[in-house]
Coordinates of C-alpha atoms in Angstrom, one line a residue:
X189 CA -22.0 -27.6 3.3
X190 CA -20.4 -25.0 1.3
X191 CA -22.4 -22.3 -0.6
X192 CA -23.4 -23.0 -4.2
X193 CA -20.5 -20.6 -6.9
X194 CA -22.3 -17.3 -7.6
X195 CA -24.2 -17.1 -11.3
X196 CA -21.2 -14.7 -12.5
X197 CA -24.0 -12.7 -14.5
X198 CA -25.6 -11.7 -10.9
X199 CA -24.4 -8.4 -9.3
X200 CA -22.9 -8.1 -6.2
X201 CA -25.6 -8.6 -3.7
X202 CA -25.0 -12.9 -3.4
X203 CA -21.3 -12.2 -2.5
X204 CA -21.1 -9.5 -0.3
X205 CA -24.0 -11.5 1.9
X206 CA -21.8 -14.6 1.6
X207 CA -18.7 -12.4 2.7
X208 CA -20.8 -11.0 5.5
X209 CA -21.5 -14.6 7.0
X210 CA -17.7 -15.0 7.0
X211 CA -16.9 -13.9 10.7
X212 CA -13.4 -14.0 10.6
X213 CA -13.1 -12.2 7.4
X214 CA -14.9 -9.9 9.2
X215 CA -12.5 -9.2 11.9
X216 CA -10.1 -9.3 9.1
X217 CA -11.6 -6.2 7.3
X218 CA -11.9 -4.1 10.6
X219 CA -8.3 -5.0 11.1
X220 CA -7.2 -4.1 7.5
X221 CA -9.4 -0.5 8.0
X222 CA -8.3 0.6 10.9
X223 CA -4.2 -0.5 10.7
X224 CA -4.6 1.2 7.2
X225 CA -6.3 4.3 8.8
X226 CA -3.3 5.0 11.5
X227 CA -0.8 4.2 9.0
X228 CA -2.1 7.5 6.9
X229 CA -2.6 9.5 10.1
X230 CA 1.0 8.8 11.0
X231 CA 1.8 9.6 7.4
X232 CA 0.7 12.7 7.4
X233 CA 2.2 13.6 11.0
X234 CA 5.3 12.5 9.8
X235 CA 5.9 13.9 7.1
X236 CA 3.5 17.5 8.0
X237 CA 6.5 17.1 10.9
X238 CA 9.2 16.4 9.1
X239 CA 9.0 19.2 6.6
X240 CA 7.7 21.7 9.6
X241 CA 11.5 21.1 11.3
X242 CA 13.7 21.1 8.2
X243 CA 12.0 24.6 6.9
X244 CA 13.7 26.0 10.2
X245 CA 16.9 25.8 9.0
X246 CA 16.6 24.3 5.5
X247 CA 15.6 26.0 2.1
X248 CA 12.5 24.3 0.2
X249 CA 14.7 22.2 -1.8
X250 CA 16.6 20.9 1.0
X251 CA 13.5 20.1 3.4
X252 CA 11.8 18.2 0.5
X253 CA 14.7 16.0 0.2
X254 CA 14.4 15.4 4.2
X255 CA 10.9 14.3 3.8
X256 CA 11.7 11.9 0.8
X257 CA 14.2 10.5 3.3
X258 CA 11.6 9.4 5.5
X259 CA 10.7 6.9 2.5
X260 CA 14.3 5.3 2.2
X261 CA 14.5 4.9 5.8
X262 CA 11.3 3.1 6.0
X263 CA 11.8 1.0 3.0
X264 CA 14.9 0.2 3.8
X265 CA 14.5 -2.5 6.3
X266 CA 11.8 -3.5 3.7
X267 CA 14.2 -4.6 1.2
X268 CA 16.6 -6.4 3.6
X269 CA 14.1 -8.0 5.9
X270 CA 11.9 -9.6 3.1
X271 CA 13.0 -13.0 2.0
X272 CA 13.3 -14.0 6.3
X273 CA 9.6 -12.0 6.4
X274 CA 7.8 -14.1 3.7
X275 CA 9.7 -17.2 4.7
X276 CA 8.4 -16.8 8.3
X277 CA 5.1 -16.1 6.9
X278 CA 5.1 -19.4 5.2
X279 CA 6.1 -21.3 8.1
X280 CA 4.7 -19.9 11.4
X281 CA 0.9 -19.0 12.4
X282 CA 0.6 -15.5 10.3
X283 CA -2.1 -14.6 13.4
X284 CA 0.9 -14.3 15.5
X285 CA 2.8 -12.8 13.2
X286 CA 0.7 -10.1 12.4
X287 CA 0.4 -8.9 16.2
X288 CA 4.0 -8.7 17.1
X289 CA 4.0 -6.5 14.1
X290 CA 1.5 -4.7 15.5
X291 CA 3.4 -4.7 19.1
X292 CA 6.4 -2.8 16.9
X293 CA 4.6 -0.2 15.4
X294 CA 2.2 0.3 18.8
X295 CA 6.3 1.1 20.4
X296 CA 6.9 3.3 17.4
X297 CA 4.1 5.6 17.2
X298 CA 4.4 6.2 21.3
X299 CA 8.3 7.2 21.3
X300 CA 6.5 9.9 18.2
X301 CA 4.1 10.7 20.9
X302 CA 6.1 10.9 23.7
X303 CA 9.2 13.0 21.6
X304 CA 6.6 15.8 20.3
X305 CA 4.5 15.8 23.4
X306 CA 8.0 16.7 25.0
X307 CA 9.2 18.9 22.3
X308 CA 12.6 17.0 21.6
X309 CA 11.4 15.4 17.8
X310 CA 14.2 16.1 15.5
X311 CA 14.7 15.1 11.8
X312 CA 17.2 11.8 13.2
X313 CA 14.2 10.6 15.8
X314 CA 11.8 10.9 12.7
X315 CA 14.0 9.0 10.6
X316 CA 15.2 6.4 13.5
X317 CA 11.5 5.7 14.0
X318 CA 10.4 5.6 10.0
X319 CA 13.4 2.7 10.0
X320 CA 11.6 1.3 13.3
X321 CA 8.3 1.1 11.2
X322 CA 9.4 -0.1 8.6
X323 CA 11.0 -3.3 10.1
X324 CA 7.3 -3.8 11.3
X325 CA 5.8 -3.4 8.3
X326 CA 8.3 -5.3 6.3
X327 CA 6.8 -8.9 8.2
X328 CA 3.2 -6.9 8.5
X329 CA 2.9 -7.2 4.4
X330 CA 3.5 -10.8 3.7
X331 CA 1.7 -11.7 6.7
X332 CA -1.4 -10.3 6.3
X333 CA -1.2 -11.0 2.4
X334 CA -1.2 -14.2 3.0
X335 CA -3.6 -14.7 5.9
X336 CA -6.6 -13.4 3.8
X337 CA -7.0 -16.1 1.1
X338 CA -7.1 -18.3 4.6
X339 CA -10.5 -16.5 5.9
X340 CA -12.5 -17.0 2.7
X341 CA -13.7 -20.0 0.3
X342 CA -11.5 -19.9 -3.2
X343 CA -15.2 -18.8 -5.1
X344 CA -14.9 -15.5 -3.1
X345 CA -11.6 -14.4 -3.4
X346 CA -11.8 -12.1 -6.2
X347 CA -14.6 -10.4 -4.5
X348 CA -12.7 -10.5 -1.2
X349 CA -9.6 -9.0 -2.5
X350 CA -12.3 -5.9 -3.8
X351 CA -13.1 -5.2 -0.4
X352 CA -9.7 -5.7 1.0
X353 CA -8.9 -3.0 -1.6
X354 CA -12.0 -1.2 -0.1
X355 CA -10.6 -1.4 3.3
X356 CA -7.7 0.3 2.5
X357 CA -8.7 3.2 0.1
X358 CA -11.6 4.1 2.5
X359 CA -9.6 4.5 5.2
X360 CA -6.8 6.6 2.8
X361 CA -9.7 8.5 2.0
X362 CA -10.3 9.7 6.0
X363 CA -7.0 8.8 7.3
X364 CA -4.9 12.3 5.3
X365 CA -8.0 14.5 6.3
X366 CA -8.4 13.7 9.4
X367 CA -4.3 13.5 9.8
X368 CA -4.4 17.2 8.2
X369 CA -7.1 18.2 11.1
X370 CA -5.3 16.5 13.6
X371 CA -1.9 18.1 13.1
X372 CA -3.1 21.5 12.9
X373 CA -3.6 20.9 16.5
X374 CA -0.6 19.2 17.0
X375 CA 1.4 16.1 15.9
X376 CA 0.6 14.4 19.3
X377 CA -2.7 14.3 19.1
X378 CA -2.3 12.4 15.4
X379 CA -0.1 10.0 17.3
X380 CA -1.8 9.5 20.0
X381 CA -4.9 8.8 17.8
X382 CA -2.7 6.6 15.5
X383 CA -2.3 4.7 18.6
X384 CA -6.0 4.0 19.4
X385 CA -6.8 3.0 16.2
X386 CA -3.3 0.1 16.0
X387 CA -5.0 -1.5 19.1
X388 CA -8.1 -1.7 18.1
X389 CA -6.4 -3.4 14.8
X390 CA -4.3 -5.8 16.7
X391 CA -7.6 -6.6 19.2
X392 CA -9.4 -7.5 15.8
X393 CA -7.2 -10.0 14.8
X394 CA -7.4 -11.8 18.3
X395 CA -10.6 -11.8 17.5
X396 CA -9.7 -14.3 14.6
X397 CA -10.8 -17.7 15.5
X398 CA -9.9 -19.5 12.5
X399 CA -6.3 -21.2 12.0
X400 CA -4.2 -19.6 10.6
X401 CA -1.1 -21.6 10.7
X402 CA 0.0 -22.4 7.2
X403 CA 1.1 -26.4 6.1
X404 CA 4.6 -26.4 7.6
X405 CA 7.0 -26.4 4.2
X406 CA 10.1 -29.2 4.3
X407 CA 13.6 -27.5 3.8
X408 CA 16.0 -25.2 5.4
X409 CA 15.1 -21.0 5.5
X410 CA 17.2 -20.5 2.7
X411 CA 15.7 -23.3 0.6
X412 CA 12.3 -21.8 1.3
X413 CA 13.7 -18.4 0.3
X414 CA 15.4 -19.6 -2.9
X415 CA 11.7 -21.6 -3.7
X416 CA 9.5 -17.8 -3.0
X417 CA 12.1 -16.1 -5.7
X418 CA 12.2 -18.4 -8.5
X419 CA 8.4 -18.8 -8.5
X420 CA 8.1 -15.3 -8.9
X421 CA 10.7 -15.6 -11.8
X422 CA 9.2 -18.7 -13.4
X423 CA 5.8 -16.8 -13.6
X424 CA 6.1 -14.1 -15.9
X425 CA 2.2 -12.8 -15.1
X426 CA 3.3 -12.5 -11.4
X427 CA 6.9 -11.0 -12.1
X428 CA 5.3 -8.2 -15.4
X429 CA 2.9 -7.6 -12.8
X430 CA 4.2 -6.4 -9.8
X431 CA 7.4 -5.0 -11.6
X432 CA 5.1 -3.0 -13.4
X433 CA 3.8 -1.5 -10.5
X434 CA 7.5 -1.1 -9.0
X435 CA 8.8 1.0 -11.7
X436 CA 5.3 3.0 -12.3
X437 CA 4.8 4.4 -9.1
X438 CA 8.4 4.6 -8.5
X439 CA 8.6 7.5 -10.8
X440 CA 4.8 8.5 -10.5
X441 CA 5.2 9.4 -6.5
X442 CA 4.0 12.7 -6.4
X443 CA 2.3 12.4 -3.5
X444 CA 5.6 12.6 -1.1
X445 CA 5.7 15.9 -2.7
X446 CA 2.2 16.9 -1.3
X447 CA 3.8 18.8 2.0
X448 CA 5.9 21.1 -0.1
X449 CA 3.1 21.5 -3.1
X450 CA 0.7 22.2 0.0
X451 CA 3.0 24.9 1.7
X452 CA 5.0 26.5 -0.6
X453 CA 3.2 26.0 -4.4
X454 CA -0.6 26.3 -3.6
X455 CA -0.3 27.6 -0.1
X456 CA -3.3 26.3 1.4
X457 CA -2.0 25.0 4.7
X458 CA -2.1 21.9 6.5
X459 CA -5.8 21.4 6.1
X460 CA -5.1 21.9 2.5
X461 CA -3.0 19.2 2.9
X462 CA -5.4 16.9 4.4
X463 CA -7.4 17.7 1.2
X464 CA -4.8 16.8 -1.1
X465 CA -3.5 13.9 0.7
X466 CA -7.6 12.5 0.6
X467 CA -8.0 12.9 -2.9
X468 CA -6.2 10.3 -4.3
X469 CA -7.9 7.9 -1.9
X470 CA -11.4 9.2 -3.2
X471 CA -10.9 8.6 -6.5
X472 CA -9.5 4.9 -5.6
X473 CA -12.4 4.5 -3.5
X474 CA -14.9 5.0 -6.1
X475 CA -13.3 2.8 -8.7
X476 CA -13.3 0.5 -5.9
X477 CA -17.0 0.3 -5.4
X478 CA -17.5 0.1 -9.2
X479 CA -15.1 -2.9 -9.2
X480 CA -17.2 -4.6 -6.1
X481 CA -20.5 -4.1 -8.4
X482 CA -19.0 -4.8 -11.6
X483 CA -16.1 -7.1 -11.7
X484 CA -13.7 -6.8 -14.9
X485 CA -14.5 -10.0 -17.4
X486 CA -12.5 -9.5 -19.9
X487 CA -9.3 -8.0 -21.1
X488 CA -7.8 -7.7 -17.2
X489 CA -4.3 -7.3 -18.6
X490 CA -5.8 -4.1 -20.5
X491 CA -7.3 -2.5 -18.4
X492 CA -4.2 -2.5 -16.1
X493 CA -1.9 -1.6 -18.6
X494 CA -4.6 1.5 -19.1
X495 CA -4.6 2.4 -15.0
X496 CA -0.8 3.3 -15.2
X497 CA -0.9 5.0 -18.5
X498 CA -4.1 7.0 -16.8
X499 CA -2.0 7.3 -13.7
X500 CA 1.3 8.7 -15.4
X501 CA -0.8 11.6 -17.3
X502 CA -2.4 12.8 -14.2
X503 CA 0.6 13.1 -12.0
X504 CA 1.5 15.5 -15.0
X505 CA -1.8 17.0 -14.8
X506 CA -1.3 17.7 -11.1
X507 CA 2.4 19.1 -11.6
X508 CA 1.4 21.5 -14.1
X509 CA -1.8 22.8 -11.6
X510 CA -1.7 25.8 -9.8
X511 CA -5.1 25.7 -8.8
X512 CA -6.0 23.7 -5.2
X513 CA -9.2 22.3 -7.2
X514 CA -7.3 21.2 -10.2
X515 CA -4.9 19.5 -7.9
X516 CA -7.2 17.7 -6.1
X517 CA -9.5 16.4 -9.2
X518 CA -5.8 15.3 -10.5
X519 CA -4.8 13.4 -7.8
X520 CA -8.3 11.8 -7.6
X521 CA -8.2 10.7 -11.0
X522 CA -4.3 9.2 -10.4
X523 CA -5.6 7.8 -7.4
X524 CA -8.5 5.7 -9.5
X525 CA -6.5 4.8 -12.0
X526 CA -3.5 3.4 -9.6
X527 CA -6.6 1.6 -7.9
X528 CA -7.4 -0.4 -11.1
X529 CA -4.0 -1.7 -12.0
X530 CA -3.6 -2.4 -8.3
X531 CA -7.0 -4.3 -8.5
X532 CA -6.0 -6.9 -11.6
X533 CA -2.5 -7.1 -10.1
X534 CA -3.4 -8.4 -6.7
X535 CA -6.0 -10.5 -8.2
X536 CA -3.9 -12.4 -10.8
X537 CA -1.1 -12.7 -8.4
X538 CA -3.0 -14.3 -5.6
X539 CA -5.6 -16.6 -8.0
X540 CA -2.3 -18.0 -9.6
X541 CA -0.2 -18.4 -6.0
X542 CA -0.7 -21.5 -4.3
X543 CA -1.1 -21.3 -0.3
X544 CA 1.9 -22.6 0.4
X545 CA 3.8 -19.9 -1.3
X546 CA 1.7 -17.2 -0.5
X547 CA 3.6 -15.6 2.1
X548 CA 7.5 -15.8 0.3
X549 CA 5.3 -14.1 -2.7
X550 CA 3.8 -11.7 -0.9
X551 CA 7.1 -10.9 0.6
X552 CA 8.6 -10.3 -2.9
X553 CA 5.6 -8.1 -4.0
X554 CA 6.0 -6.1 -0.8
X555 CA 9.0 -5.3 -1.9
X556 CA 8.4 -4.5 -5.2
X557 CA 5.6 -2.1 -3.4
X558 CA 7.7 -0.9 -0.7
X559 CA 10.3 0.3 -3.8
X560 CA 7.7 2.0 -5.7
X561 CA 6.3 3.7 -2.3
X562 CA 8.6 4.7 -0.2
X563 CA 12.1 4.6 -2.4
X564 CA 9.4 6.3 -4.8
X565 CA 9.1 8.7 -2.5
X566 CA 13.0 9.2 -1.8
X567 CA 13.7 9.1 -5.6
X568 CA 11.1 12.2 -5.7
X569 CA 12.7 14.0 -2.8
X570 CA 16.1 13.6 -4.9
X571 CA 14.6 15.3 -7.9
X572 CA 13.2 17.6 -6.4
X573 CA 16.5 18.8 -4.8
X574 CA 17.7 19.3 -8.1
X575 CA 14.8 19.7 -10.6
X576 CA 12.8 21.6 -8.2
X577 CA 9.4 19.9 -6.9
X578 CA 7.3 20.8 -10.1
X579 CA 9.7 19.3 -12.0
X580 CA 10.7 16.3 -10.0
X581 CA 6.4 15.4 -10.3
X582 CA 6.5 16.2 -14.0
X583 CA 9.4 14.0 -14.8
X584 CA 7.8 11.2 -12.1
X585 CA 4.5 11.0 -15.0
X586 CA 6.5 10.9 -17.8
X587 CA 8.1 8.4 -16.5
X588 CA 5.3 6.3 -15.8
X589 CA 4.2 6.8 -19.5
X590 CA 7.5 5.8 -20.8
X591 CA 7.3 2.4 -18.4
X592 CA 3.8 1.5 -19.2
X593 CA 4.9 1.2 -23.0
X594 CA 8.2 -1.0 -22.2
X595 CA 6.3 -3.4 -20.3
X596 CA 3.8 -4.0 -22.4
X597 CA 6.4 -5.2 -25.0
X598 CA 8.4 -7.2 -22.8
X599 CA 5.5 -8.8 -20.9
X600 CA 2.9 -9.8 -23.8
X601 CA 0.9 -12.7 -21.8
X602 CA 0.5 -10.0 -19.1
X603 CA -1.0 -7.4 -21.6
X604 CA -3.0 -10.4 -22.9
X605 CA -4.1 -11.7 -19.3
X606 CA -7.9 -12.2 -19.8
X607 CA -10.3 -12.9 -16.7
X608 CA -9.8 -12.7 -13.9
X609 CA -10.8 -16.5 -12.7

């Protein structure tokens, strides 16, 4: 017999014990941690690499725009692979899914091995392999978006969704330090690493017992396609939402910038790096824990709005820093703030989704994700060639401000969004 709803005036305790009795949500977690944790490491290898081969040849201008390359090429099978990846999603077992993903970017992260360990990585493998990735990731996202809600009763997926967020901004917060230690010693041993810790994340979700196959869904692939994108048109929450997001961090993405900020504006090296790269993720992580304990009640729509506006005036607080300390208290707070609009976004979209379009949904936010990630993180490479990396992270927050204003008048019942129930 199913658990009585939690009192919503209690704290936490009731529902992280009722999470905890969830076994498969378990495995799920681990799973979510330690994927999340080798995606950063290879992050930082990447693009520590990346930047470390173009400055033999290339000016600073010229290698930063190499390294925001690695974010087209990964995004790029994103884009074209995401209606097929949320429609597959919503019609095969997402389980299965979700390790053949894992199987592609197990393949990926070897060849990075295998090409450094030999000494023949060059700035077209690094990009061939970011493309490689990124086909993996672009069936990963809807996948494993839409497998979660499976793992956990309907009166604990707010809190479930808080600890997914968990998963991933604790293991941002080790994942760029320890990727900063690692490849001071050498990109191998981050790879090599970042290959331990993708087993271990595709050996937790064998460890899945639950189903995981979704209702099958009537109608051709393209039907099914066409269904996933005018649901996210219909409902304007879903589409302000993850547009928001889109545009936001698209021009906010500072944090591509962090190899050339960390070697040639605060000169503090690649553990430097690490440092800089973490402190986003702490600054998520502890408005993480204060969302676990204290749920938002009231005024969700707000308080999102406020996380970009918060996020866009610290990206200018960190272009403006020449100071490693400043820096690093800047990109905390940014990484907080993106962390609470993050939070009510994924919330309201997946409370308001129906199962059966989960995955075509979580396609189209991937997307929308993907854009403001790694095309954010081309877009600030371009800039930068021109403007000049302070610049290109100055006119990134402005940006953001300038966004978070227009979308608040063009998407009132998202500004007005209420609870999160």
């Amino acid at each position: 017999m199913p658990a009585a709803d939690p009192d919503p005036s209690q704290d936490i305790v009731p529902s992280a014990r009722a999470l905890l009795k969830e076994r498969d949500y378990l495995a799920f977690w681990a799973s979510r941690w330690t994927g999340s944790f080798a995606a950063q490491i290879q992050s930082v290898a990447m693009g520590w690499q990346m930047y470390a081969l173009a400055r033999q040849t290339r000016s600073v201008e010229e290698s930063a725009f190499l390294v925001g390359m690695i974010g087209l090429a990964a995004f790029a099978p994103v884009f074209l692979l995401t209606l097929p990846a949320g429609e597959t999603a919503d019609r095969h077992d997402r389980k299965t899914v979700l390790l053949c993903c894992f199987a592609g970017e197990i393949l990926s992260v070897l060849a990075l091995a295998f090409a450094s360990w030999r000494g023949i990585a060059s700035v077209p493998l690094l990009l061939i392999i970011a493309a490689l990735f990124g086909a993996a990731r672009a069936f990963f996202a809807p996948a494993n978006t839409a497998m979660g809600p499976m793992l956990v009763p309907r009166r604990l997926l707010p809190r479930a969704i808080a600890w997914n967020s968990l998963a991933w901004q604790t293991a941002s917060v080790a994942g760029p330090a320890a990727g900063g230690l690692l490849v001071a010693l050498s990109p191998t041993h981050a790879y090599m690493v970042t290959f331990v810790l993708y087993l271990a994340s595709a050996l937790s979700v064998i460890a899945i017992r639950k189903s995981t196959r979704p209702e099958r869904q009537p109608g051709s692939r393209w039907t099914l396609m066409k269904e996933g994108l005018h649901y996210v048109w219909k409902q304007k929450i879903v589409f302000g939402a993850i547009s928001l997001d889109l545009f936001a961090v698209l021009l906010g993405g500072a944090t591509a910038l962090l190899p050339v900020f960390a070697r040639d504006i605060l000169h503090v090296g690649a553990q430097g790096f690490g440092v800089l790269r973490a402190a986003p993720a702490i600054g998520a992580t502890v408005v993480g824990f204060w969302l676990a304990a204290h749920p938002i009640r009231h005024k969700a729509g707000v308080f999102m709005f406020a996380g970009v506006a918060t996020f866009g005036l610290a990206t200018c607080a960190f272009a403006l820093s020449r100071s490693l300390w400043i820096s690093v208290v800047a990109l905390a707070v940014l990484g907080g703030a993106d962390m609470l609009s993050v939070f009510v976004r994924q919330t309201l979209v997946q409370l308001v989704t129906p199962d059966a379009m989960r995955g075509r949904v979580a396609a189209v936010s991937s997307v929308f994700v993907g854009a403001s990630n790694e095309l954010g993180e081309f877009e600030s490479g371009v800039v930068a060639r021109f403007l000049g990396p302070v610049g290109a992270a100055l006119f990134g927050g402005i940006g953001a401000l300038l966004v978070t204003g227009l979308w608040a008048r063009l998407f009132p019942a998202l500004r007005r969004a209420d609870r999160l129930e």
